[in-house]
Each structure stands twice: as C-alpha cells, then as structure tokens.
Amino acid sequence: MSKAQSKKIVEVEEDETDNESFVQTSNAALGFVDVEISEKEQPDIEDSIIGGQPIWLDDRSPPPEEMLMCKNCNSPLHLFLQTYANLENKLYDRVLYVFGCPKPSCRRKPGSFRAIRAIGKDPVKIKEWEDALKREEEEKLNRKLKLEEKKKYTIEVTKDLFSNLGSKDSKKTENAFTSSSNPFDSNPFGNNDSNKATKESNPFDSNPFSATQDKKETTAAPVKNEEEKPKKSMADVLNESTIKEKESKPKKKLSIKLPEFPGYILYVDTEVLDKSHLPDFALPDDVEISNNDSAPPSTKPLPKVSEGSAEKEEISRMLDDPTFQHFTEILAYNPGQVMRYELNGTPLLYSAKDNVSKIFYDEKGRLRDQPLIPNPGYNPSSSRRFELQLMPKMIIDLEEGNEDIINGMEWGTVIVATDESDFIPKLDENHIGYVEEWCGVQWEEEVKRGI
C-alpha cells in the first residue's frame, strides 16, 4: 500500500511532547459488540446488530424471499449485520442488511453474501420530522428577529437620549433630567394635561417599537396556538388512520425460517488509533525478522518463516503482502471492531491479490479515482460508493461455541457499496421498498496444510 493510500485512510495528529507516542484518527465509525440480545435486551429498528433475526421497517413488509436465499445452494441466509443508516437531509428511514451463507460448499462463490437496502417512507413519521424541522426554523427566526429588534431599540433610545442632552435649550425644556421633563415627576397612568409635554419629550415614551411590540405580544400567542393545534391534530389524524390501516391489512409472513447466529447489539464509536494501546507483538520461535529495506514505509519489517512445511510457506506469502500487513496493523489498534462504516470512504482491504482489490486499486497499487464497482441494475445511470464492511472479529462472535473450526467461516472482510443517488425503489402499500446492493468478499488465502 502506498503512502497516498495510507493517508486516505487515516489523518495523523502527533503529540508534540513525544514523537514516539501519537494518536491517529479517521473518518470511519467502528461497531463493537455491546450486549447479547435476550428477552431483557431487545434491539429496535435504530440499533445496529449482528446475528439474530432481522428487524424490518414494517413487520407487515419483509423483503421478497428470493433476496434472502443463497444463490448457490438456494437455502435461507443468516443475518450477519443490520444497521440503521439514515442519510443527512433525507426524511425517510434507511436500513442496510448483510446476509450470508456459512456453508463450506458455498464459500468463495458469488452470491453466498448478499446486501439489501431498505427504504421506509411512513407519512406519519415524515410529517413529524417536517414539523420538527419547521419548528426549529421558526425558533431560529424568532430568536434572530428578537435580537434585531433589541438592537434597534437600543440604538433609537441612545440616539434620542443623547440628541436631547446635546440641544441648546436642554437645561430649560429638553433635558430629560430636569424637573419639567423628568418622567418620574408625573403619574404615567394619569390623564393630567400637564403630562402631555412630558410624554412628548420623554425619549422612553417615543420608542417606535413599543407599540408594535405590544401588538405582537397580544396577538402572537393566539396565532401560535392556532398554528400548533392543526399540527397536532393532523398528526393525530394521520396516526389514527395508520393504526386503523395496520389493523385492517393482513400481516405478511415469510414462508421460510431464517437460520440465525447468536445476536448482539453494537455500540458505534469514531475510530481512534492510539499507539499506546497497541498490544505487544511476540514472534513465534521459528520465525525470523527479515531486514528488508524495500518494505513499504507504512509497514513493519516483514516476518520471514524458516524453511519447513508447505503451510509455513503459504503463511509466509500471506505476510509478504503489504496490503494485508496494513490491514492487520490498523486492526491491532481496535481489535474488537466487527464493522467499519465510512460513507464515500475507502475500504480497508484485506488483500491485494484478488479480484475485489482490483476494483479499488489499479495494477500499480494506486487508489482509483472512481472504483470499478458495478453500477446498480435498478438505476444504471448512477454509480455506487463504498459504505461499510464486516471485519473478521465478527466470525469469532457469531461462531461462539462452535467447535467445528475446520468448517468454520474464513472470509477476511465483506465490503458493501450502495447507490450514490440512493434510488428510492417502488414502495408497497406500507410505504416500504427493498433493493439489492453490491457485496464483495475478500476471502482468507487458502492454506495447503502439510502432513
């Protein structure tokens, strides 16, 4: 991996006090296992989960069953990941699902992993979002208007006050602080004619905003209440109609039973790469360190396995891949990550030796300006962008308790790319729609086991 690629993945912030100790951050968000799904700990649609059963945007509208089947063995798929992935400034629900087939006979074959994007445009929820945004904009505007009026009021009062103080006859008639014009020498609530001159000369009685302010204050409240009532009643009406609609329509059910792994709820946090948190690295006794000056600057010296079995030679070739080296280095900072999310970002590739890597890097190992991800068939004029990937730690969590290591899963990472324009599919009567997105799998290198 080149320096340019490394910079694309992380931005370095060095600690000025110690050049050997520094913290790196990236634009990626990482998902870590939080709690196991149980009767007590139940996820909702806005959670990110691995394993378990999928949560649909509307339980009456699951995706078409053909989307949930392995393209090789035609068996129902396991849920690997579900994440709520709303886009900025988009007023609709958006969820990504990644399904896979763990059967050894289906691994390394296209169609054993599938990614689905779900869209939900519930009119009640959209109305609530629109009302919330409208109220927020109105509050911002009101705060701005009040601030401007306050500034104008202060300017006018100050202008009137100092113009009266600066006039030639201010001591006799115009001085706001003389007995003849002092507003505190007369009852402001009386009808005495002698107060008329005082009222005319008092700068605080000539505020051009006072009358309009009083008018606004007396009329604003009922107008606001009138505006709020229809909003509330409209939402209530929509909500009631939606409830009736749900009760009247039969619930759709899948005719297949999806198999499942143990389920876990994730917590998501920004990626932080703190060098002080790196674990100590100990080499096996039969591994030598090669002082290879040609190793890329972003990698550590590559371990060189001594001569021996064919298995050790295969492992040596794996370790001799700078892309794999970089992959393991980045994972060492946060080994518990099971998901990486970075919309429009760059995936952390597991290997540079397969067809998936060629989609993102050219033959010279440079990052392509535009990845060669297939355009969405449902929206051919658009293109796809990287959004998320599954990480190897997920295998450990999902296969917990499985003692069949030989037949266990062996993918390195699963990459998901979605439509750049976020095409809205045809929605059903429950305002739900599904499309299949691109899913690329980088498998572990096959190791020939010696006898």
Short mmCIF file of C-alpha atoms in Angstrom, two decimals, residues 3-4 17 20 28 54 58 77 101 118 140 150 162 212 219 222 239-240 286 298 351 362 368 385 387-388 433 438:
data_model
loop_
_atom_site.label_atom_id
_atom_site.label_comp_id
_atom_site.label_asym_id
_atom_site.label_seq_id
_atom_site.Cartn_x
_atom_site.Cartn_y
_atom_site.Cartn_z
CA LYS A 3 1.77 6.42 1.26
CA ALA A 4 -1.10 8.10 -0.57
CA THR A 17 5.56 16.17 23.63
CA GLU A 20 7.08 8.19 19.52
CA ALA A 28 -14.55 5.75 9.92
CA PRO A 54 -33.61 -9.12 11.20
CA ASP A 58 -42.57 -2.68 8.95
CA LEU A 77 -29.34 -16.98 4.56
CA CYS A 101 -24.33 -18.45 3.78
CA ALA A 118 -34.46 -0.97 2.80
CA LYS A 140 -34.23 30.31 14.93
CA LYS A 150 -33.46 44.67 20.70
CA PHE A 162 -28.08 62.00 23.51
CA THR A 212 -45.71 47.19 17.57
CA THR A 219 -51.66 38.73 19.09
CA PRO A 222 -53.29 33.06 19.99
CA ASN A 239 -51.57 8.34 13.34
CA GLU A 240 -55.10 7.11 13.92
CA ASP A 286 10.56 -20.48 14.26
CA SER A 298 3.83 2.20 6.22
CA SER A 351 -5.57 -8.47 0.40
CA ASP A 362 -5.02 -0.17 -10.23
CA ARG A 368 -8.53 4.57 -8.28
CA ARG A 385 -19.90 4.20 -3.40
CA GLU A 387 -20.41 2.44 2.67
CA LEU A 388 -19.40 -0.30 5.13
CA GLY A 433 -39.22 -0.89 -0.55
CA TRP A 438 -23.19 -4.72 -4.31
#
